[in-house]
Every structure is written in structure tokens, then in C-alpha cells.
Coordinates of N, CA and C in Angstrom, one line a residue:
X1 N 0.9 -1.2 0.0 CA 0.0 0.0 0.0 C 0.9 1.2 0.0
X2 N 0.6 2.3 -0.5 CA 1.6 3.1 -1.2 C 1.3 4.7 0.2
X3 N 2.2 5.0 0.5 CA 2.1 5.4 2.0 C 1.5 7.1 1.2
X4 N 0.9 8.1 2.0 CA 0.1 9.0 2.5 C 0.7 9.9 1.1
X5 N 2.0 10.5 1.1 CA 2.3 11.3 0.0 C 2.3 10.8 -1.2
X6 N 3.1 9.7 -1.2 CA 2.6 8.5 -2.6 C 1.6 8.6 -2.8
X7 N 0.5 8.2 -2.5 CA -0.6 8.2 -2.8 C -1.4 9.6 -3.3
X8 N -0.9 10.9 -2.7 CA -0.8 11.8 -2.9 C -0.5 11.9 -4.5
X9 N 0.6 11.9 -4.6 CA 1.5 12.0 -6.0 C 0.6 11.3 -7.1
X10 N 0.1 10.8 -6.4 CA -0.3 9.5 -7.6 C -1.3 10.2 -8.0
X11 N -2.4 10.2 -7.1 CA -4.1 10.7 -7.1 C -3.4 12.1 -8.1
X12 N -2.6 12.9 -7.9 CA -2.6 14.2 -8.5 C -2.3 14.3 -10.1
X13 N -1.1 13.3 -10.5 CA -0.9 12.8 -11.2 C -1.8 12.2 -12.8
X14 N -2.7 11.2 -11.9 CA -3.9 11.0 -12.9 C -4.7 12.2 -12.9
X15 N -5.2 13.1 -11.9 CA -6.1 14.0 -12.3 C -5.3 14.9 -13.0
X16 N -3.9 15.4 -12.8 CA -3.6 16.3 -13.9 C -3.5 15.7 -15.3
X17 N -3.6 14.4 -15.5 CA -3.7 13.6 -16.9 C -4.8 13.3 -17.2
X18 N -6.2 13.8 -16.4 CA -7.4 13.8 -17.2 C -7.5 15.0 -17.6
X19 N -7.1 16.0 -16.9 CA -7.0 17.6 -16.9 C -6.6 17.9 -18.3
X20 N -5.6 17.5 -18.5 CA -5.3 17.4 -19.8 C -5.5 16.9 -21.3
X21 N -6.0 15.6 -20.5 CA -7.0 15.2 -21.9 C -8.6 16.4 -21.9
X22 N -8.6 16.5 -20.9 CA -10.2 17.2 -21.3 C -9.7 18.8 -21.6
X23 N -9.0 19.4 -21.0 CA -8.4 20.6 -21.6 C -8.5 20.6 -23.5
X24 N -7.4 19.3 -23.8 CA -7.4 19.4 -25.2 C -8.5 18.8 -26.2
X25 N -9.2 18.2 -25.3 CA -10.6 17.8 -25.9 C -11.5 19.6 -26.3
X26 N -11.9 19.7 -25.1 CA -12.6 21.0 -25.1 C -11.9 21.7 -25.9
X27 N -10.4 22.2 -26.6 CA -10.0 23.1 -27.3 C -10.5 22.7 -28.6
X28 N -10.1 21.4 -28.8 CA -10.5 20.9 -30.3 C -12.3 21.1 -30.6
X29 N -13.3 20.7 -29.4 CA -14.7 21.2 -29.5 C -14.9 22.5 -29.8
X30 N -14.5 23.1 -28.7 CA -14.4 24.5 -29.0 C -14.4 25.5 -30.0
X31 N -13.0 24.7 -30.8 CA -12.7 25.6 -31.8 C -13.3 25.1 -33.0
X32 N -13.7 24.0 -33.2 CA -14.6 23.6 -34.3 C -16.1 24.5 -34.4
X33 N -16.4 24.5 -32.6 CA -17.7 25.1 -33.1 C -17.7 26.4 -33.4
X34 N -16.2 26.9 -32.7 CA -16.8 28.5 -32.9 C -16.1 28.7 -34.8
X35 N -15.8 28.3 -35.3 CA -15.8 28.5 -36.4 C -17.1 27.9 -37.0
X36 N -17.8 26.5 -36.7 CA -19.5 27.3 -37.5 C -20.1 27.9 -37.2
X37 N -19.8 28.3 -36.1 CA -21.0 29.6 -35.6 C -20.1 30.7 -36.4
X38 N -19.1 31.3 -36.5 CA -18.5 32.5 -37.5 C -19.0 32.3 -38.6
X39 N -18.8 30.8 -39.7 CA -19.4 30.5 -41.0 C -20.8 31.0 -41.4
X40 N -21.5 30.6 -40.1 CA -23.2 30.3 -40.3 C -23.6 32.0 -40.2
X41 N -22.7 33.2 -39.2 CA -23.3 34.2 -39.0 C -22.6 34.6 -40.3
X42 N -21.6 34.5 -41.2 CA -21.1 35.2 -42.1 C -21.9 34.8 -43.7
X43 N -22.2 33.9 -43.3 CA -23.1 32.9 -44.2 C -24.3 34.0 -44.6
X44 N -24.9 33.8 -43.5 CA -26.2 34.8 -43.2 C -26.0 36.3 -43.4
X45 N -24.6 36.8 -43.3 CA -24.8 38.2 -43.6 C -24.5 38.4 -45.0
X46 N -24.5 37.0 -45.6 CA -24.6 37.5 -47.1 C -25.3 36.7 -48.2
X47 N -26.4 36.3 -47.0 CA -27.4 35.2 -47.8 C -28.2 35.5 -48.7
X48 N -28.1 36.9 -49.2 CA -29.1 37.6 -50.6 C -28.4 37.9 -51.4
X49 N -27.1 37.4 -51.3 CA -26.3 38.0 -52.5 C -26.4 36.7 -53.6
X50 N -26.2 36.7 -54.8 CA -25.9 35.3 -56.1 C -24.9 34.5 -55.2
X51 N -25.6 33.6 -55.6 CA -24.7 32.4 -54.5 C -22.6 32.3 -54.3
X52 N -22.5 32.6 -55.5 CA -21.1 32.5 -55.8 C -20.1 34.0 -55.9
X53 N -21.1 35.1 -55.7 CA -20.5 36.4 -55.2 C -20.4 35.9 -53.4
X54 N -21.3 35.5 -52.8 CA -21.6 35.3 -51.6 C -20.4 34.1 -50.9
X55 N -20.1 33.3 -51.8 CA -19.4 32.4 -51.4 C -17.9 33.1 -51.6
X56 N -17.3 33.5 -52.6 CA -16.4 34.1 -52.5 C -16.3 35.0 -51.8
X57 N -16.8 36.1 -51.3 CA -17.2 36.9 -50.2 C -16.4 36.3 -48.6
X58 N -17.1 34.9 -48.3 CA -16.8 33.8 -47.7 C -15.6 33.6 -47.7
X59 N -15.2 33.0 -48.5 CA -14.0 32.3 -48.7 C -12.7 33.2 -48.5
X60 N -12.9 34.4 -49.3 CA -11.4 35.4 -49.1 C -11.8 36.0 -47.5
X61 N -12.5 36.0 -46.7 CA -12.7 36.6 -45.4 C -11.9 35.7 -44.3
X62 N -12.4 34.1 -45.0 CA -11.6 33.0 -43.8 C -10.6 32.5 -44.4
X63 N -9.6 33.2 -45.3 CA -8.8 32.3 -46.0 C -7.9 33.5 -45.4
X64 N -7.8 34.8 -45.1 CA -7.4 36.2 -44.6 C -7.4 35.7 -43.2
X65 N -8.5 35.3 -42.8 CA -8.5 35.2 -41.1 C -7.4 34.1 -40.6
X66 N -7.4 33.3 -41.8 CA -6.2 32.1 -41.1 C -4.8 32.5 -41.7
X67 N -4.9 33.6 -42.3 CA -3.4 33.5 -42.8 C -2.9 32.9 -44.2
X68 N -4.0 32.7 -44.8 CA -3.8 31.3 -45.7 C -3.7 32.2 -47.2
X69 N -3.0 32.5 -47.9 CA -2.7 32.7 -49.8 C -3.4 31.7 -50.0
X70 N -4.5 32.1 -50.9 CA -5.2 31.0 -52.0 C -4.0 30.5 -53.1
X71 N -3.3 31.3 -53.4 CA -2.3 31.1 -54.4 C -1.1 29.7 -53.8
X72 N -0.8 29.5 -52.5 CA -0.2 28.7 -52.1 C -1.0 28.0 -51.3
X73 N -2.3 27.7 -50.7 CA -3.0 27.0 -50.6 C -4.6 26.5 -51.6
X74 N -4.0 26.1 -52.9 CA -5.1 26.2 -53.5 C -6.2 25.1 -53.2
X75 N -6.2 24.0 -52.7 CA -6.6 22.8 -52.2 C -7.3 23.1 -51.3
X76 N -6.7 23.6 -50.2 CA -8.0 24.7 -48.9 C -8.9 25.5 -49.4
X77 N -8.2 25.8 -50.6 CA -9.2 27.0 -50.7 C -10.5 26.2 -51.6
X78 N -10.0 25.3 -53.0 CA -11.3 24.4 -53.2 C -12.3 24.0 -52.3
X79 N -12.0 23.0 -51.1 CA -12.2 22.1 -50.0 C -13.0 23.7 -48.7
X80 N -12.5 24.5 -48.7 CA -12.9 25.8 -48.4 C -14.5 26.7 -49.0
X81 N -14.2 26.7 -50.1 CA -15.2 27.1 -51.3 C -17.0 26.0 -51.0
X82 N -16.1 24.7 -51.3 CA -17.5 23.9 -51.0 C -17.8 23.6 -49.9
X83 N -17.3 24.2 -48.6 CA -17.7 24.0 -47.2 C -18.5 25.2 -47.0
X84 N -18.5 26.7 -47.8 CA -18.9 27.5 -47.8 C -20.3 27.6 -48.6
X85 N -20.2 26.8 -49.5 CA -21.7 26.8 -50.2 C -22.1 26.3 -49.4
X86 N -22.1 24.7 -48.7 CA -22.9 24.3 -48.0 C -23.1 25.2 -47.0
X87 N -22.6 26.0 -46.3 CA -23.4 26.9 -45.3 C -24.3 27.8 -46.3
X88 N -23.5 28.1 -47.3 CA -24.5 29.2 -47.8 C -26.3 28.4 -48.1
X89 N -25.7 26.8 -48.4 CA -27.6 27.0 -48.8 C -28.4 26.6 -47.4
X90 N -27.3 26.2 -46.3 CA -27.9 25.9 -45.5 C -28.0 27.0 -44.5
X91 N -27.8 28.3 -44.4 CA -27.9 29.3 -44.3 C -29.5 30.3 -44.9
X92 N -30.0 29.9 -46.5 CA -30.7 30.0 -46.5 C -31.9 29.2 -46.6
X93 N -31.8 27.7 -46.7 CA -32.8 26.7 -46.3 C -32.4 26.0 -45.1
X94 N -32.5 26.1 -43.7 CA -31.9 25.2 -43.1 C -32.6 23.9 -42.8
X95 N -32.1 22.8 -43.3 CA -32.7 21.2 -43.6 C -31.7 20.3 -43.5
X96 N -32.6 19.3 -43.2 CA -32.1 18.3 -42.6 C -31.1 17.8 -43.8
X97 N -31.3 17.9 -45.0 CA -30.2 17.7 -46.1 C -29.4 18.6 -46.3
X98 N -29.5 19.8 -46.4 CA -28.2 21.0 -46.0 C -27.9 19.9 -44.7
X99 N -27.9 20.2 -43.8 CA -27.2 19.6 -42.6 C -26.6 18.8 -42.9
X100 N -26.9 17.6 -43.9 CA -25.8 16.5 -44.1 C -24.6 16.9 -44.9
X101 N -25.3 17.3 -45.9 CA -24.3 18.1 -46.9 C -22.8 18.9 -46.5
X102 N -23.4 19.9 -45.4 CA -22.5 20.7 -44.8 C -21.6 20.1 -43.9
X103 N -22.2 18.7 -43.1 CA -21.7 18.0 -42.4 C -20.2 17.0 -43.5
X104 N -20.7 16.9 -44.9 CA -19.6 16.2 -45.3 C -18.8 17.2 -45.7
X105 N -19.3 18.0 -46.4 CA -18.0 19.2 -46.6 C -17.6 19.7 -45.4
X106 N -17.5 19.6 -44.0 CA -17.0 20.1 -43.1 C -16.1 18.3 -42.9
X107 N -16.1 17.3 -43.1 CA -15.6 15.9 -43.2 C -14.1 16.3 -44.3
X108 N -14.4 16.6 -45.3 CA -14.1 16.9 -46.3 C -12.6 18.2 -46.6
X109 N -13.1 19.1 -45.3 CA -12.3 20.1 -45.5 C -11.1 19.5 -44.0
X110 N -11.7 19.2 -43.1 CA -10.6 18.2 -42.2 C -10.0 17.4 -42.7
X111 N -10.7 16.8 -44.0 CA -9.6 15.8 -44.0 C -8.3 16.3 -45.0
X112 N -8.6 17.3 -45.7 CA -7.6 18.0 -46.6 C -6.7 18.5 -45.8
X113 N -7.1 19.2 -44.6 CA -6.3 20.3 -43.5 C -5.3 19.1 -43.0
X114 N -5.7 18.0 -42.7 CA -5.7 16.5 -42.0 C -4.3 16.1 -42.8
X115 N -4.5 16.3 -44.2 CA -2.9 16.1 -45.1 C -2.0 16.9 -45.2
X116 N -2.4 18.1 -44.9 CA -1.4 19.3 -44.6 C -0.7 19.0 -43.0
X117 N -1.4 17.9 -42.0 CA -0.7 17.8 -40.7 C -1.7 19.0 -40.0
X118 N -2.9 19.5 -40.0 CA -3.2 20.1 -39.5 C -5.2 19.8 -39.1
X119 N -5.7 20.8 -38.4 CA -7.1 20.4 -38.7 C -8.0 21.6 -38.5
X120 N -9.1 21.7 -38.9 CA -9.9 23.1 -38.8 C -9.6 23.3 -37.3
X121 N -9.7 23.0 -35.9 CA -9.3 23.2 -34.6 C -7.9 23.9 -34.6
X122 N -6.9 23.3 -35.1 CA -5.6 24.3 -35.0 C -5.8 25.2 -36.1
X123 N -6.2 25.3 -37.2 CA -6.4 26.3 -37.8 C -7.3 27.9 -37.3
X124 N -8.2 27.1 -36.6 CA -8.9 28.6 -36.0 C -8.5 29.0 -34.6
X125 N -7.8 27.9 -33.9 CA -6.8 28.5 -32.8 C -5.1 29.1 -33.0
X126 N -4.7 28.4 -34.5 CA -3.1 28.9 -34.5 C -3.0 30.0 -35.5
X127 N -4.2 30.5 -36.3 CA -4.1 31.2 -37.9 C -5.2 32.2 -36.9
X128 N -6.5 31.8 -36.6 CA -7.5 32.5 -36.6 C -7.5 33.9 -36.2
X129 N -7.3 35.0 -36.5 CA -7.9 36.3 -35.8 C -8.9 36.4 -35.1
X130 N -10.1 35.2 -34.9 CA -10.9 35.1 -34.0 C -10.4 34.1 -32.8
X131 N -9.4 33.5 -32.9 CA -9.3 32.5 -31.6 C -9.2 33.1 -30.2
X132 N -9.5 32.4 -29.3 CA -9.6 32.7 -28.1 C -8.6 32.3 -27.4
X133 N -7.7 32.9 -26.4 CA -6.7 33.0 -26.1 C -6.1 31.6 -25.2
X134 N -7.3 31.0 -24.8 CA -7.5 30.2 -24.0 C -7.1 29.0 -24.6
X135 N -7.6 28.6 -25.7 CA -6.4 27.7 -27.0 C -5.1 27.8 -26.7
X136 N -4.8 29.0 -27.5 CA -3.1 28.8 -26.9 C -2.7 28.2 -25.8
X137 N -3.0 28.6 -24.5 CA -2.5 27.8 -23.7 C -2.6 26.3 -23.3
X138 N -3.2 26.2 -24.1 CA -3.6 24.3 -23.7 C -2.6 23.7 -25.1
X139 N -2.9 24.1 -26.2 CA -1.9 23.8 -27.4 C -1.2 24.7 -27.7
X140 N -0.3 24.9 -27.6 CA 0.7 26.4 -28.2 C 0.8 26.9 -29.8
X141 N 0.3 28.0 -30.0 CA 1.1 27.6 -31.8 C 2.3 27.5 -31.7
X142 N 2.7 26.5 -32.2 CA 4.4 26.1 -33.3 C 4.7 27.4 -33.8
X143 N 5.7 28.0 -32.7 CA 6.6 28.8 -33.2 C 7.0 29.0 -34.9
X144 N 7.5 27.8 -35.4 CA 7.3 27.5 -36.7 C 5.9 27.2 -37.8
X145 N 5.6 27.8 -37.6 CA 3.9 27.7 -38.4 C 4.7 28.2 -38.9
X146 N 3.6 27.1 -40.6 CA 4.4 28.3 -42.1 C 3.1 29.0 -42.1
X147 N 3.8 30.4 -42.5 CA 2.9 31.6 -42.7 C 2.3 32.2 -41.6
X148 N 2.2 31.9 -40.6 CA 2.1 32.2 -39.5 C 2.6 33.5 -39.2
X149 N 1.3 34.7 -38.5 CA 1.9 36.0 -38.5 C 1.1 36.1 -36.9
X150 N 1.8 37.2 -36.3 CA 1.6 37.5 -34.9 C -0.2 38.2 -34.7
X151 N -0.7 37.4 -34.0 CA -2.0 38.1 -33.9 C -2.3 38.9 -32.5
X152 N -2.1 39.9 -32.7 CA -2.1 40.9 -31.2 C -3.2 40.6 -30.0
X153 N -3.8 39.7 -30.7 CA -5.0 39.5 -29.5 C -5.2 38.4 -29.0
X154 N -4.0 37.8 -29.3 CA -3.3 36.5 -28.5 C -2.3 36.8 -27.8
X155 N -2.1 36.8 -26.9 CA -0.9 37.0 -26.1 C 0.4 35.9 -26.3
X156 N 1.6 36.3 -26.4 CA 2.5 35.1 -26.9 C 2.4 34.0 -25.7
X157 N 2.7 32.8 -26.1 CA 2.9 32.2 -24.7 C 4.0 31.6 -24.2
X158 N 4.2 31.6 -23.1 CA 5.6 31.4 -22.5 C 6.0 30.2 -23.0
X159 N 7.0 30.8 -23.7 CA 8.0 29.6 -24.7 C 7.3 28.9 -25.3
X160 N 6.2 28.7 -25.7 CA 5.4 27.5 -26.4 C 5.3 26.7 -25.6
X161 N 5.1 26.8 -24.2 CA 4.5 25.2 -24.5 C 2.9 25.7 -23.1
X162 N 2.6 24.5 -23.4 CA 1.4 24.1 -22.4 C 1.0 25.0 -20.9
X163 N -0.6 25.7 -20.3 CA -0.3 25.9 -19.2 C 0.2 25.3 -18.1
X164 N 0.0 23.8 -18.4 CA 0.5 23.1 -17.6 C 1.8 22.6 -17.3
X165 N 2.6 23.2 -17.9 CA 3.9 22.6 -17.8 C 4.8 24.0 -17.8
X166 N 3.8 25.5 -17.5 CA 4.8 26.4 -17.8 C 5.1 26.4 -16.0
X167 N 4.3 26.4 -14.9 CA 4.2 26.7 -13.3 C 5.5 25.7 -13.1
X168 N 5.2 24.7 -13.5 CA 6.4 23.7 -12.9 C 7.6 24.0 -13.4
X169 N 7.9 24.3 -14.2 CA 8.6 23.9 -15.5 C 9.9 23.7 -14.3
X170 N 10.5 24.6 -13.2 CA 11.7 24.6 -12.4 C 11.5 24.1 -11.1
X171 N 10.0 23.5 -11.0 CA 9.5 23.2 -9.7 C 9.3 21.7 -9.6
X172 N 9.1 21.2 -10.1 CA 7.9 20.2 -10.6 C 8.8 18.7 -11.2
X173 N 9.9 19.2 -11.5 CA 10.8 17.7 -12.7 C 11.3 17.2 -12.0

């Protein structure tokens, strides 16, 4: 039987290792959703325009927000394009077939981001001008992101790495 502080260590141990899985669970939820909710309100503020003025509209707004050149990401930007129609018609019909639709082009554009090494979740937490600061600290952006430019309303974070590993870092090993 493992004596008073051991046991201590231990118990602390697993909870900071579920802490951590559910930290980077919740980032990756998070950031998926608040990018359809951005899509669906941007969707809708240009749901009366010809479909393909509106989608372009779309597209160069989130392709600017992540940082992304259509010219050197042309693949995103295709995979991009048809995740944006589907909001756009499901923006103006919302049904249960838009819903599937949008659901594979949102399948569709992860799994492109997915071959780049990346996924709509780090994309709207390490590119986004909308991300929430709170991302960073559970996943850090890669100092090394290509194209990667400084977004002022993220705060940098201590050295890259994790909240959890910045308190200890000299305490803790």
C-alpha cells in the first residue's frame, strides 16, 4: 500500500492527466464550433447575394483570417469554397439535407487540412484572428507555423509550451 504522500503523487498525477485530456478535448470542440457559428453568422450576412458572389465573399474573409494565400493553398481554398456553399444554402434553407451536406464538406475540408498535418481546430486556434486566447495555452502555436503571422489579441505564450507545464517547469521535474 503506497504510503500518505505517494498516494498523494499519484491521485494528483492521474487528475492532472485527465485535466489534460479534457483541456485538449474542449480546445479541439471549441474551436470547431466557434468556427460554424463564425461561418453560419457570415453565411447569413450574405445570404441575398448570387450564390457565388456570396461564397467568394466567404471564402477570401476565412482564408485572410487564417493566414492562408489561396495562391499557395489552392486545395483549402477548393475544400474551403465547398464547405462555404454548404453553409451558404444551409444558411438559406436550413434542412435536414443542407445539414448533411454541410456535415460532409466540413468531413471533407478536415480531412484536406488533416494532409497538410493540420485540422480546422488548429487552424482557428493557431491562424485565426478570431481565436480565443485560451487555446493557446492548452496547445501552443508552433513557433514554426508556415505563414504564421503575430495576432495581437493573443498573447504570446511562455515559450510554447502548455499551461500546464509552464508553473512547474523549475518546480515540478
Amino acid at each position: 500500500m503506497p504510503h500518505f504522500v505517494e498516494e498523494l503523487q499519484q491521485e494528483a498525477a492521474g487528475a492532472i492527466a485527465r485535466m489534460k485530456q479534457a483541456a485538449l478535448a474542449a480546445r479541439h470542440i471549441h474551436a470547431r464550433a466557434e468556427l460554424m457559428r463564425h461561418m453560419l453568422t457570415t453565411a447569413k450576412k450574405v445570404a441575398g447575394k448570387p450564390k457565388a458572389e456570396a461564397v467568394e465573399t466567404v471564402v477570401s474573409e476565412w482564408m485572410q483570417a487564417w493566414n492562408l494565400e489561396r495562391t499557395q493553398w489552392p486545395h483549402i481554398a477548393r475544400e474551403m469554397e465547398a464547405f462555404t456553399e454548404a453553409f451558404h444554402d444551409y444558411a438559406n434553407t436550413p434542412s435536414d439535407v443542407h445539414d448533411a451536406i454541410l456535415r460532409q464538406n466540413c468531413e471533407a475540408l478536415d480531412a484536406a487540412l488533416a494532409r497538410e498535418g493540420t485540422s480546422i481546430s488548429d487552424q482557428m486556434a493557431w491562424r485565426s484572428q478570431c481565436a480565443h486566447g485560451w487555446w493557446d495555452k492548452v496547445s501552443p502555436t508552433p513557433a514554426d507555423l508556415p505563414g504564421g503571422k503575430p495576432r495581437p489579441s493573443i498573447p504570446q505564450p511562455e515559450a510554447n509550451t502548455a499551461f500546464w507545464d509552464q508553473a512547474c517547469a523549475d518546480f515540478c521535474r
